[in-house]
Coordinates of N, CA, C and O in Angstrom, one line a residue:
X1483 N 0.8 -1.2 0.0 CA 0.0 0.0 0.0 C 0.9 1.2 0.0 O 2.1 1.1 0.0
X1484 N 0.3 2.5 0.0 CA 1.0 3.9 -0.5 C 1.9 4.3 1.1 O 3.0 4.8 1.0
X1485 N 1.4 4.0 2.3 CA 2.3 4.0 3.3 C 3.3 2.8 3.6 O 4.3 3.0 4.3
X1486 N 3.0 1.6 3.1 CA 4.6 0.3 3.1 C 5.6 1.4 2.0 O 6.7 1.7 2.3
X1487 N 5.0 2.0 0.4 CA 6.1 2.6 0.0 C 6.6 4.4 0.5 O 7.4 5.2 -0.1
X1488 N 5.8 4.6 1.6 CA 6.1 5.7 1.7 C 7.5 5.4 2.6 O 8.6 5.9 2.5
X1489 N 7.0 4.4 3.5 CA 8.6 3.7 4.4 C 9.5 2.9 3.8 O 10.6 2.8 4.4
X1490 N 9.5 2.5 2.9 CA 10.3 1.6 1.8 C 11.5 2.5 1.5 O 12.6 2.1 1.6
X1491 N 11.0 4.1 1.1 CA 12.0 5.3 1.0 C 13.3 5.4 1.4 O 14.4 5.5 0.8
X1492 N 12.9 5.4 3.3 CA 13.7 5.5 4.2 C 14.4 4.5 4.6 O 15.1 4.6 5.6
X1493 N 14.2 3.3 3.8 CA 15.1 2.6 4.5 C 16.5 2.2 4.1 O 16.7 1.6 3.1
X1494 N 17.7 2.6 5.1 CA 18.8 2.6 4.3 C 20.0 1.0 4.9 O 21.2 1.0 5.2
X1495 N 18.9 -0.1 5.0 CA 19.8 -1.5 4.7 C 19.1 -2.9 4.9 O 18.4 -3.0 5.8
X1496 N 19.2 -3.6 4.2 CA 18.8 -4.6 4.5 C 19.4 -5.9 4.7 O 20.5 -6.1 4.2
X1497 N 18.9 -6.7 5.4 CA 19.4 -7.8 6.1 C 19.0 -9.3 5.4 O 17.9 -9.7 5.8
X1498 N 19.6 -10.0 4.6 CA 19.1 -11.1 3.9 C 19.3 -12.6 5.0 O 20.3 -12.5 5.8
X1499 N 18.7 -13.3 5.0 CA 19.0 -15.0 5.2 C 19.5 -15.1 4.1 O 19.2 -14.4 3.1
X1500 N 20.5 -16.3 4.3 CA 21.0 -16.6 3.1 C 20.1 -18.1 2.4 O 19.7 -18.0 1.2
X1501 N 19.8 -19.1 3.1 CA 19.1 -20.6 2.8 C 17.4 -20.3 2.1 O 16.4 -20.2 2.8
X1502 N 17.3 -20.2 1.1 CA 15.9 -20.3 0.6 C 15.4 -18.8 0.8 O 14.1 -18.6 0.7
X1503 N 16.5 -17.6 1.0 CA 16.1 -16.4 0.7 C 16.6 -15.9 -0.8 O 16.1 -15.7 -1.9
X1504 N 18.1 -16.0 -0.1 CA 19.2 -15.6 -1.2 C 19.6 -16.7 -2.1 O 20.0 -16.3 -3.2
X1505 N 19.5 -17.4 -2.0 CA 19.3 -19.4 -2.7 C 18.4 -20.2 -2.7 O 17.4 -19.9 -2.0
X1506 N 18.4 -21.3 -3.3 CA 16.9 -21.7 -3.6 C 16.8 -22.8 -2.6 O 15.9 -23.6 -2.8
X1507 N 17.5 -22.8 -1.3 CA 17.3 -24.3 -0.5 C 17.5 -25.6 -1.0 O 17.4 -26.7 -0.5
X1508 N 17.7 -25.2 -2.2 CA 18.1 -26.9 -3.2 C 19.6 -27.3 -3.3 O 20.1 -26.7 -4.2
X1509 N 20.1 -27.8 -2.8 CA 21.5 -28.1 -2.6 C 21.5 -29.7 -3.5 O 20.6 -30.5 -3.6
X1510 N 22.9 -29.6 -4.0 CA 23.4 -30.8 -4.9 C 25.0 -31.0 -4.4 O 25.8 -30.1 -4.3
X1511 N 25.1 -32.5 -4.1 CA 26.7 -32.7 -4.0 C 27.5 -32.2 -5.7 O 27.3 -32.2 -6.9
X1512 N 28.3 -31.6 -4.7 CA 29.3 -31.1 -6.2 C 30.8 -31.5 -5.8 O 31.5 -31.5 -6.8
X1513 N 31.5 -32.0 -4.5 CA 32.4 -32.8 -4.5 C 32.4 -34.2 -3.4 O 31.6 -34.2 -2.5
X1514 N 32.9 -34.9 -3.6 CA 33.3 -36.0 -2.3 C 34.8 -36.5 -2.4 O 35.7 -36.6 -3.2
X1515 N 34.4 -36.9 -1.1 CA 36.3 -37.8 -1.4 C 35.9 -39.1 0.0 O 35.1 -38.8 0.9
X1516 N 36.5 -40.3 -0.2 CA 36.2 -41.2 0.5 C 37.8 -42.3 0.6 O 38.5 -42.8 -0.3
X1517 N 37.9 -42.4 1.6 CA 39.2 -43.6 2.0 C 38.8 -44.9 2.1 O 39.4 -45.7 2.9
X1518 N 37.6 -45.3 1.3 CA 37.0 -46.9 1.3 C 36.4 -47.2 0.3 O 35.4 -48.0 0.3
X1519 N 36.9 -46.5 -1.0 CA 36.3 -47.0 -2.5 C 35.3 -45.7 -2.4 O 35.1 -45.1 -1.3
X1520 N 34.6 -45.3 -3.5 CA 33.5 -44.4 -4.3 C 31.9 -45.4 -3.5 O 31.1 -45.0 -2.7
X1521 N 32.0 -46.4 -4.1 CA 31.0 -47.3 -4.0 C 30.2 -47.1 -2.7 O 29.2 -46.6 -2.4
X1522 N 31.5 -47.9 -1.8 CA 30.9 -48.0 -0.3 C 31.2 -46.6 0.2 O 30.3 -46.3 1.0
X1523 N 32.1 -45.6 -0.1 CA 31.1 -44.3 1.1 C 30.0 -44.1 0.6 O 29.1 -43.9 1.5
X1524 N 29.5 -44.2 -0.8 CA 28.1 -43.4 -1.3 C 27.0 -44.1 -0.7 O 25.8 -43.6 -0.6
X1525 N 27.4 -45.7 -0.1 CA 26.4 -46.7 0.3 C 26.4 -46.4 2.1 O 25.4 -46.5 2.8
X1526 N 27.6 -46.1 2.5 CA 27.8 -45.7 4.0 C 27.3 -44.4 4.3 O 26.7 -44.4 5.4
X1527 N 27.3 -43.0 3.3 CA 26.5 -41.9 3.9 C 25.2 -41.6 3.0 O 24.4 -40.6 3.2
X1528 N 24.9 -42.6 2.0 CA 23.2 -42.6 1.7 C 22.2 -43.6 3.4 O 21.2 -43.4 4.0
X1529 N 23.1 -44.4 3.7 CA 22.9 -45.6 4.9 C 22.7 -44.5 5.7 O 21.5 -44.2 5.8
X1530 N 23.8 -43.6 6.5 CA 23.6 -42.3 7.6 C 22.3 -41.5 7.0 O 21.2 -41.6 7.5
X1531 N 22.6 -41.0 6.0 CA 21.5 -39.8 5.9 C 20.1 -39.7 5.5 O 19.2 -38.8 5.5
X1532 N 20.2 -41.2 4.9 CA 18.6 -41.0 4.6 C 17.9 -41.5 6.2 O 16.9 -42.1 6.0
X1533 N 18.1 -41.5 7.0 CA 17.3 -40.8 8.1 C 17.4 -39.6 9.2 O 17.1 -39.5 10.4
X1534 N 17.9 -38.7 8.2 CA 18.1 -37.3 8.6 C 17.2 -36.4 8.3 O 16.5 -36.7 7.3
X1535 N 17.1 -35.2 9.0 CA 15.7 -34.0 8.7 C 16.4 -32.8 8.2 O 15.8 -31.7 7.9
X1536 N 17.6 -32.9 8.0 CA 18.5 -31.8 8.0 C 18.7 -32.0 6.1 O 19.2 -32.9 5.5
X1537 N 18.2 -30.6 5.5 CA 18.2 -30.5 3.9 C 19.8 -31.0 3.4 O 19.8 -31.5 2.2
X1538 N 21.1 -30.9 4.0 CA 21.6 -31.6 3.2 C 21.8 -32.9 3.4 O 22.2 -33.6 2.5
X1539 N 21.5 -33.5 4.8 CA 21.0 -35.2 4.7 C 20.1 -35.5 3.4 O 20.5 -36.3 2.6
X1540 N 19.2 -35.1 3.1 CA 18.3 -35.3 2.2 C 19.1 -35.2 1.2 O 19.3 -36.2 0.4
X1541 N 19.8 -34.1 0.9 CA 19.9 -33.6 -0.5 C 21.4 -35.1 -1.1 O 21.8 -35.4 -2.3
X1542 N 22.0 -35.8 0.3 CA 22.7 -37.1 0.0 C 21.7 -38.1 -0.2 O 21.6 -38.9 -1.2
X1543 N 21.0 -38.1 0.8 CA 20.2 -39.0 0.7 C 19.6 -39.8 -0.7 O 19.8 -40.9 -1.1
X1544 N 19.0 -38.8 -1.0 CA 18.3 -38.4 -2.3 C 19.3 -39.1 -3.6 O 19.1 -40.2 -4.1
X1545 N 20.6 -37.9 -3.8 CA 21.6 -38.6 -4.7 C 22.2 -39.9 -4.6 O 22.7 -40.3 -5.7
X1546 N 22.3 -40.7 -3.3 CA 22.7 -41.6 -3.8 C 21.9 -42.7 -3.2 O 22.4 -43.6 -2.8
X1547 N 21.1 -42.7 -3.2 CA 20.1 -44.0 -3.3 C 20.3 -45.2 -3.4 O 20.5 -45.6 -4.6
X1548 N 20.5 -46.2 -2.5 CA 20.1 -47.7 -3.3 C 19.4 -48.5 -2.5 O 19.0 -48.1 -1.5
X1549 N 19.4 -49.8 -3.0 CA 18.7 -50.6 -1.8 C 19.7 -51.8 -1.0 O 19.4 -52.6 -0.2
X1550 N 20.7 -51.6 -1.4 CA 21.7 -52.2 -0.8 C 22.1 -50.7 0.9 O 23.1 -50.1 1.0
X1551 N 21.4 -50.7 1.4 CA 21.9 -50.2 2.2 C 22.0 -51.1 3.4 O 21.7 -52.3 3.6
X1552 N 22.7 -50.1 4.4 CA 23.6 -50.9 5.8 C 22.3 -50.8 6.7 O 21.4 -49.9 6.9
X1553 N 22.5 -51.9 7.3 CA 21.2 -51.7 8.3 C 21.9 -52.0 9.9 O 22.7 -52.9 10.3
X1554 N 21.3 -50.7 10.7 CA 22.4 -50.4 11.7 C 21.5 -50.8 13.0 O 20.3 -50.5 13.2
X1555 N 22.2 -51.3 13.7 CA 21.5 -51.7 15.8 C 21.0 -50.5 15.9 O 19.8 -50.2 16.0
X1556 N 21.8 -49.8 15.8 CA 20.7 -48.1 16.1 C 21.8 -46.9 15.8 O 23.0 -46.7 16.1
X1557 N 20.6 -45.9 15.2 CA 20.5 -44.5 14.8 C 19.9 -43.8 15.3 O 18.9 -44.1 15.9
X1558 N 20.7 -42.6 15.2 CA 20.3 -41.4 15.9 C 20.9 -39.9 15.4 O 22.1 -39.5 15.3
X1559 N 19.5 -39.0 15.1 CA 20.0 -37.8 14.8 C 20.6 -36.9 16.0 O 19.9 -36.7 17.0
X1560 N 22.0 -36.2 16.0 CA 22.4 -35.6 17.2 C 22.9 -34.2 17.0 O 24.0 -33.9 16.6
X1561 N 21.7 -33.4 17.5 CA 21.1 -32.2 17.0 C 22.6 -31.4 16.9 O 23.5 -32.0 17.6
X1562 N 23.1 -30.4 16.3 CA 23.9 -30.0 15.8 C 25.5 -30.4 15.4 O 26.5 -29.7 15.1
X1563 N 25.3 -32.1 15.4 CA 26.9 -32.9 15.0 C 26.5 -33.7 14.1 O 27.5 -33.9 13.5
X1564 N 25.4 -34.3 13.7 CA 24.7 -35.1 12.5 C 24.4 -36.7 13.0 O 24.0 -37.1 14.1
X1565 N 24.7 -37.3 12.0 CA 24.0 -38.8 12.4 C 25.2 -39.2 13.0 O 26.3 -38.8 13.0
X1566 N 24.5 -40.3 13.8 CA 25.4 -41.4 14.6 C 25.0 -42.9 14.7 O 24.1 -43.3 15.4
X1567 N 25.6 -43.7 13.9 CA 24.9 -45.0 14.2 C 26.1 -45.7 14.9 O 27.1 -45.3 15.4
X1568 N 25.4 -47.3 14.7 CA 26.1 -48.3 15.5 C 25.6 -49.8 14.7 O 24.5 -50.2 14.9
X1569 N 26.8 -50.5 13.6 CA 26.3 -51.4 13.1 C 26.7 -52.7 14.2 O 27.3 -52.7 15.3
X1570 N 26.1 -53.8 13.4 CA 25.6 -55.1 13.9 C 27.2 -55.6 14.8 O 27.2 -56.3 15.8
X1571 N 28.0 -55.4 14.4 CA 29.5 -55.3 15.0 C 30.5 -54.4 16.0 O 31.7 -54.5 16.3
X1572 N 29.4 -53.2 16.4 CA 30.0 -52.6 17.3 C 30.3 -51.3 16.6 O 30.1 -50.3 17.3
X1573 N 30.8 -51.1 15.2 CA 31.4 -49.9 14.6 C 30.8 -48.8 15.4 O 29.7 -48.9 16.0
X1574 N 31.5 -47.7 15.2 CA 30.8 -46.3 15.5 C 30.8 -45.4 14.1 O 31.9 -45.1 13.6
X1575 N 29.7 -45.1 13.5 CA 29.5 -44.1 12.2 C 29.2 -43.0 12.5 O 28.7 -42.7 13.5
X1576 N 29.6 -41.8 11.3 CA 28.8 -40.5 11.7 C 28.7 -40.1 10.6 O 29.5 -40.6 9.9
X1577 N 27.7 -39.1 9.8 CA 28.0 -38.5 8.9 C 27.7 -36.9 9.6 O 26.6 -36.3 9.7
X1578 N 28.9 -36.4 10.0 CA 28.6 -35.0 10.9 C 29.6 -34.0 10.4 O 30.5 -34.2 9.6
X1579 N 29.2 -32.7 11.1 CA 29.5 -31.8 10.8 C 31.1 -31.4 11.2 O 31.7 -32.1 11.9
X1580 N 31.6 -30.4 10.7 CA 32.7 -30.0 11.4 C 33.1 -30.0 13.1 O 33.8 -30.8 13.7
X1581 N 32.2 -28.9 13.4 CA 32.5 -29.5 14.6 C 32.0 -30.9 15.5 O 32.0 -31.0 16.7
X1582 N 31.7 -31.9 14.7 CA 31.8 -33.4 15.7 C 33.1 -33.9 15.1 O 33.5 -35.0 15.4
X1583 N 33.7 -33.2 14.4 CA 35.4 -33.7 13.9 C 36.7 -33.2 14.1 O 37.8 -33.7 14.1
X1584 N 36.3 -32.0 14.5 CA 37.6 -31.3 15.0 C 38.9 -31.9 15.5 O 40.0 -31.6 15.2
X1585 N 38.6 -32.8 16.3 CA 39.8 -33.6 16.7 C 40.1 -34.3 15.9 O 40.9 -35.1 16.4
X1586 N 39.8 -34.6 14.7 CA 39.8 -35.1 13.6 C 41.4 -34.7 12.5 O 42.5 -35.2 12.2
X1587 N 40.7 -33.4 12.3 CA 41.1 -32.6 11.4 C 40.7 -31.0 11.1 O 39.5 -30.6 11.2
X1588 N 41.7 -30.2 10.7 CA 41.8 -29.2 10.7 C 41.6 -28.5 9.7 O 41.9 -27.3 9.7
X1589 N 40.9 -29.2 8.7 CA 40.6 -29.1 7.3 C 38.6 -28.2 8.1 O 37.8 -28.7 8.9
X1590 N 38.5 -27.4 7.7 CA 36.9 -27.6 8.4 C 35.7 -26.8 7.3 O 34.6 -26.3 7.6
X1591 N 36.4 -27.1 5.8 CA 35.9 -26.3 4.7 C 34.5 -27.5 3.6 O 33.9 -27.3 2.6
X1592 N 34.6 -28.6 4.4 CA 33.3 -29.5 4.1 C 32.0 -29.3 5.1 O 32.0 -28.8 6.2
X1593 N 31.0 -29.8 4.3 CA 30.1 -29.9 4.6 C 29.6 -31.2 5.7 O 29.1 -31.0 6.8
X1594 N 29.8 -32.4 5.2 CA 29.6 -33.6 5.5 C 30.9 -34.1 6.2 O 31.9 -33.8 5.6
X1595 N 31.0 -34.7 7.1 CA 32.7 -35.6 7.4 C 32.1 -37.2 7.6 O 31.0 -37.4 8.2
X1596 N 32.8 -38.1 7.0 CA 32.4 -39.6 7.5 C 33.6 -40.2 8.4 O 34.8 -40.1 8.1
X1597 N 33.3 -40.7 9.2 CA 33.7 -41.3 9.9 C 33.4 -42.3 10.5 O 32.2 -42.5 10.8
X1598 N 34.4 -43.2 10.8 CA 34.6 -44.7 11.3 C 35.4 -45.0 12.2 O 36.7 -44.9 12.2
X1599 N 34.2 -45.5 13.7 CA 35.3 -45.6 14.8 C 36.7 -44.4 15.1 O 38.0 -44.4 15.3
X1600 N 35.7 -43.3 15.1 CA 36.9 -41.9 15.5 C 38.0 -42.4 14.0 O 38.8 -43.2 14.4
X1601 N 38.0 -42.3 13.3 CA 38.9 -41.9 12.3 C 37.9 -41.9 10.5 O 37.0 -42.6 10.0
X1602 N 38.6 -40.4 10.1 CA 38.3 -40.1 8.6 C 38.2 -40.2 8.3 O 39.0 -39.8 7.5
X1603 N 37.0 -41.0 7.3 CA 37.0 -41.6 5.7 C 36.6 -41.2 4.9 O 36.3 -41.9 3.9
X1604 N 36.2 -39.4 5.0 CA 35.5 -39.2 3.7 C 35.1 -38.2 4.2 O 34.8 -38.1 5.4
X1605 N 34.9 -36.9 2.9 CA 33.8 -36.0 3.4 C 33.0 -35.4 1.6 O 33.2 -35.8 0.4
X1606 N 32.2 -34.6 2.1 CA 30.8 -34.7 1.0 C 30.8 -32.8 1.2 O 30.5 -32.2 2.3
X1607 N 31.2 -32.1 0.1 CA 30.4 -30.9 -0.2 C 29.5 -30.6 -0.8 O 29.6 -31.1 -2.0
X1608 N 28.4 -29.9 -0.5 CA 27.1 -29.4 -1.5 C 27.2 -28.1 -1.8 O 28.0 -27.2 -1.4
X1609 N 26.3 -28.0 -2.8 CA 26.5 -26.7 -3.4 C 24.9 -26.0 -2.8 O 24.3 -26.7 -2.2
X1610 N 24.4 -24.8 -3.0 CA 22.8 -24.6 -2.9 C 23.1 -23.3 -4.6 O 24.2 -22.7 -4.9
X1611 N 22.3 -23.2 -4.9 CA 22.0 -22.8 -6.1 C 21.3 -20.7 -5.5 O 20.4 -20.2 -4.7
X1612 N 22.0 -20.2 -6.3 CA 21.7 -18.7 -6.0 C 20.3 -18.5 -6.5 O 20.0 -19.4 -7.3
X1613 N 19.4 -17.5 -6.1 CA 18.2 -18.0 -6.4 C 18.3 -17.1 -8.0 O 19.0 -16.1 -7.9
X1614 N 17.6 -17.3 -9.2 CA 17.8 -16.2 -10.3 C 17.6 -14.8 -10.4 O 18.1 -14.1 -11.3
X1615 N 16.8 -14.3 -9.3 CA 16.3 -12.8 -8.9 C 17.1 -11.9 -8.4 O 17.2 -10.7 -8.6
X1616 N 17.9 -12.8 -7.5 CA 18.9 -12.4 -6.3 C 19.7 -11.3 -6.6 O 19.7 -10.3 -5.9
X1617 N 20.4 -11.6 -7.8 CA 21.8 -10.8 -8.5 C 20.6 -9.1 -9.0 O 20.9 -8.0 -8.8
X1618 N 19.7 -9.5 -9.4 CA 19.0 -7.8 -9.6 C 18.2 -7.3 -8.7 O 17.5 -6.3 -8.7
X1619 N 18.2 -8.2 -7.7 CA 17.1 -7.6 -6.1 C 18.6 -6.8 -5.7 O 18.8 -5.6 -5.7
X1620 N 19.2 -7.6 -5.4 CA 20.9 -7.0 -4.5 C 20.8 -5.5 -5.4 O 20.5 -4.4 -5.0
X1621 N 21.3 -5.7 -7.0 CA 21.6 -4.5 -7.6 C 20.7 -3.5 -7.9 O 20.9 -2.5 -8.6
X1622 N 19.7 -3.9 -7.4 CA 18.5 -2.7 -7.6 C 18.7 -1.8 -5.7 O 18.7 -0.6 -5.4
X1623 N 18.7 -2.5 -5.1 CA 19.1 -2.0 -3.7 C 20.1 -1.2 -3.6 O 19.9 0.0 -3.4
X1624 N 21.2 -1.6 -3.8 CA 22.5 -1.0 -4.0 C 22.2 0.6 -4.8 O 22.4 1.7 -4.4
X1625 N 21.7 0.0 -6.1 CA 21.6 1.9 -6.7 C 21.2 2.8 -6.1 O 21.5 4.0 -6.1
X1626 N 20.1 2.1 -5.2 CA 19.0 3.1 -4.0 C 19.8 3.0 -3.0 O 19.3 2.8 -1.9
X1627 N 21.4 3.1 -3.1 CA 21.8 3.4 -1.8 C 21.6 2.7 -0.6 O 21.7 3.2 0.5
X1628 N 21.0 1.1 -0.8 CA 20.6 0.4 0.7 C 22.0 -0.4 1.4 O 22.6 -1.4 0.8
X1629 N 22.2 -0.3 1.7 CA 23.4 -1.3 2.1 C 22.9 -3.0 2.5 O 22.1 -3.2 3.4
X1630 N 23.6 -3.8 1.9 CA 22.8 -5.2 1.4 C 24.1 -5.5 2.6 O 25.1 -4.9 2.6
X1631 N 23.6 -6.9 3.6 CA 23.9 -7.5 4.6 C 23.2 -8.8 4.4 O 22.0 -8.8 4.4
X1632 N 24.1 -9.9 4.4 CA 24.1 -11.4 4.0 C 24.1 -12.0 6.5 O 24.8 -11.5 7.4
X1633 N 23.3 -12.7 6.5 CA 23.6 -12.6 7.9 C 22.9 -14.3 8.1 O 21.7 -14.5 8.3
X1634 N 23.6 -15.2 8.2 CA 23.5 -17.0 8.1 C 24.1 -17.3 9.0 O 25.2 -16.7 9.3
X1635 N 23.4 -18.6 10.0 CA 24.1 -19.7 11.0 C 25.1 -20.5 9.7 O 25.0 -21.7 10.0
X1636 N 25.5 -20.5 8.9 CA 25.9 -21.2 7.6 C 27.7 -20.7 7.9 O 27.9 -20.0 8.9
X1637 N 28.6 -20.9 7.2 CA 30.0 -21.3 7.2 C 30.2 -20.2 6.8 O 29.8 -19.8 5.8
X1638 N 31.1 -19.3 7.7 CA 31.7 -17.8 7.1 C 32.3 -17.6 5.8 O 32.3 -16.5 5.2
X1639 N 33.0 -19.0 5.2 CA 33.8 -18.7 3.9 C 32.3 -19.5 2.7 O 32.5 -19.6 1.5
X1640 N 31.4 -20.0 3.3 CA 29.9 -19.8 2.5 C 29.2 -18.8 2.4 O 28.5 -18.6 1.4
X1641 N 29.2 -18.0 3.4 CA 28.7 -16.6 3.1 C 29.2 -16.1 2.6 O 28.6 -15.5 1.7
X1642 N 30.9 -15.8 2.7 CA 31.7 -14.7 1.6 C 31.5 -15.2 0.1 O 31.3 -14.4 -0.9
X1643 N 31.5 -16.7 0.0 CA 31.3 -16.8 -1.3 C 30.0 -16.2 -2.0 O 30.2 -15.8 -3.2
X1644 N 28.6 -16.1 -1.3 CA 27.5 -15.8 -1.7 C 27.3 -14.0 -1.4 O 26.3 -13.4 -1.8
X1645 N 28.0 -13.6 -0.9 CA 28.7 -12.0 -0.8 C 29.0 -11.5 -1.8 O 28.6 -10.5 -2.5
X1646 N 30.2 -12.4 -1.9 CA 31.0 -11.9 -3.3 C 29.8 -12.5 -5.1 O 29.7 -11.9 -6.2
X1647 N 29.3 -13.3 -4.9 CA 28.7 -13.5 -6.5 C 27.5 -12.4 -6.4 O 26.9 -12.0 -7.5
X1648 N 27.2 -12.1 -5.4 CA 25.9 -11.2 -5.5 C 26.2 -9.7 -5.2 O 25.4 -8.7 -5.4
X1649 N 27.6 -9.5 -4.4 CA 27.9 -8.3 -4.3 C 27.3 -7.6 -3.4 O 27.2 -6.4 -3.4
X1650 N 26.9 -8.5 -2.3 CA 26.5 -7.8 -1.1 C 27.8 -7.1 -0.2 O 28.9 -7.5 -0.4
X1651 N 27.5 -6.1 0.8 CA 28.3 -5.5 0.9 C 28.8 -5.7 2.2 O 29.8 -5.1 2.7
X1652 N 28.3 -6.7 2.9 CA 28.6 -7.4 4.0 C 28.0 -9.3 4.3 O 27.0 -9.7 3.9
X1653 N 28.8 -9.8 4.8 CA 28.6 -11.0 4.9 C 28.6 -11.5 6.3 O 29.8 -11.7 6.6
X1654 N 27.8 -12.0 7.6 CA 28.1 -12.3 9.0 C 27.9 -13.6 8.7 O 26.9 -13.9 8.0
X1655 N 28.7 -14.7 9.1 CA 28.5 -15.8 9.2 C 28.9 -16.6 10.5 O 29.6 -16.2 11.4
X1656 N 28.2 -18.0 10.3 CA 28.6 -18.6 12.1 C 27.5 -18.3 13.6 O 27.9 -18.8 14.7

């Protein structure tokens, strides 16, 4: 209405989410690396993540599908470190985040880490897709002088990257 654009005027910044504001919430694996053959990690973290709630569990889930999967004594989602199972032999699995790895490794620029009984075997990056509007919502802001702020619980060097393609003029991430 003629008073939302009478306030629209004065406003000098705005604050984006970046998951399914600035991007379309659709994420696709775009790399992996595994220390137990191609085959069996894609069978070990489709096994982890297809019973995950978390969009990039799915978005593995999803890609690597089969019916040969591992069937584990018990799973469990563990709210901010990822899956945890426990197969018919005692193993300990995870498909988790950076920080359930840290003592791991110092590398902390993936998405996914797999692991076996406390040691390495793999990790999984996704991509999420910029949404197509994005790049002329930001640059229509900008000419009007708004100052554009990127601000995600998401990976600081994931925000800079989504900073820098859209040219926002700040990025908070973490």
């Amino acid at each position: 209405n003629a008073k939302s654009l009478e306030v629209f005027k004065s406003i000098q910044q705005v604050v984006f989410d970046k998951t399914g504001t600035l991007t379309t919430g659709k994420f696709n694996i775009s790399t992996y690396q595994f220390t137990i053959g191609e085959d069996e990690g894609k069978r070990l973290a489709f096994s982890l993540e297809k019973y995950s709630n978390h969009p990039i569990g799915k978005c593995i889930a999803t890609a690597w599908k089969t019916n040969n999967d591992i069937r584990w004594q018990s799973i469990e989602e563990v709210k901010g470190l990822g899956m945890k199972a426990i197969d018919k032999d005692g193993n300990e699995y995870w498909a988790a985040s950076y920080k359930a790895v840290e003592q791991l490794t110092q590398d902390e620029s993936h998405n996914v880490y797999i692991v076996k009984n406390n040691e390495l075997i793999g990790w999984i990056d996704v991509a999420d897709e910029l949404r197509p509007e994005a790049k002329d919502v930001i640059a229509t802001l900008k000419k009007n002088g708004v100052k554009t702020i990127l601000l995600s619980g998401d990976k600081k060097e994931k925000c800079e990257q989504v900073k820098n393609a859209l040219r926002l003029d700040e990025a908070i991430g973490e």
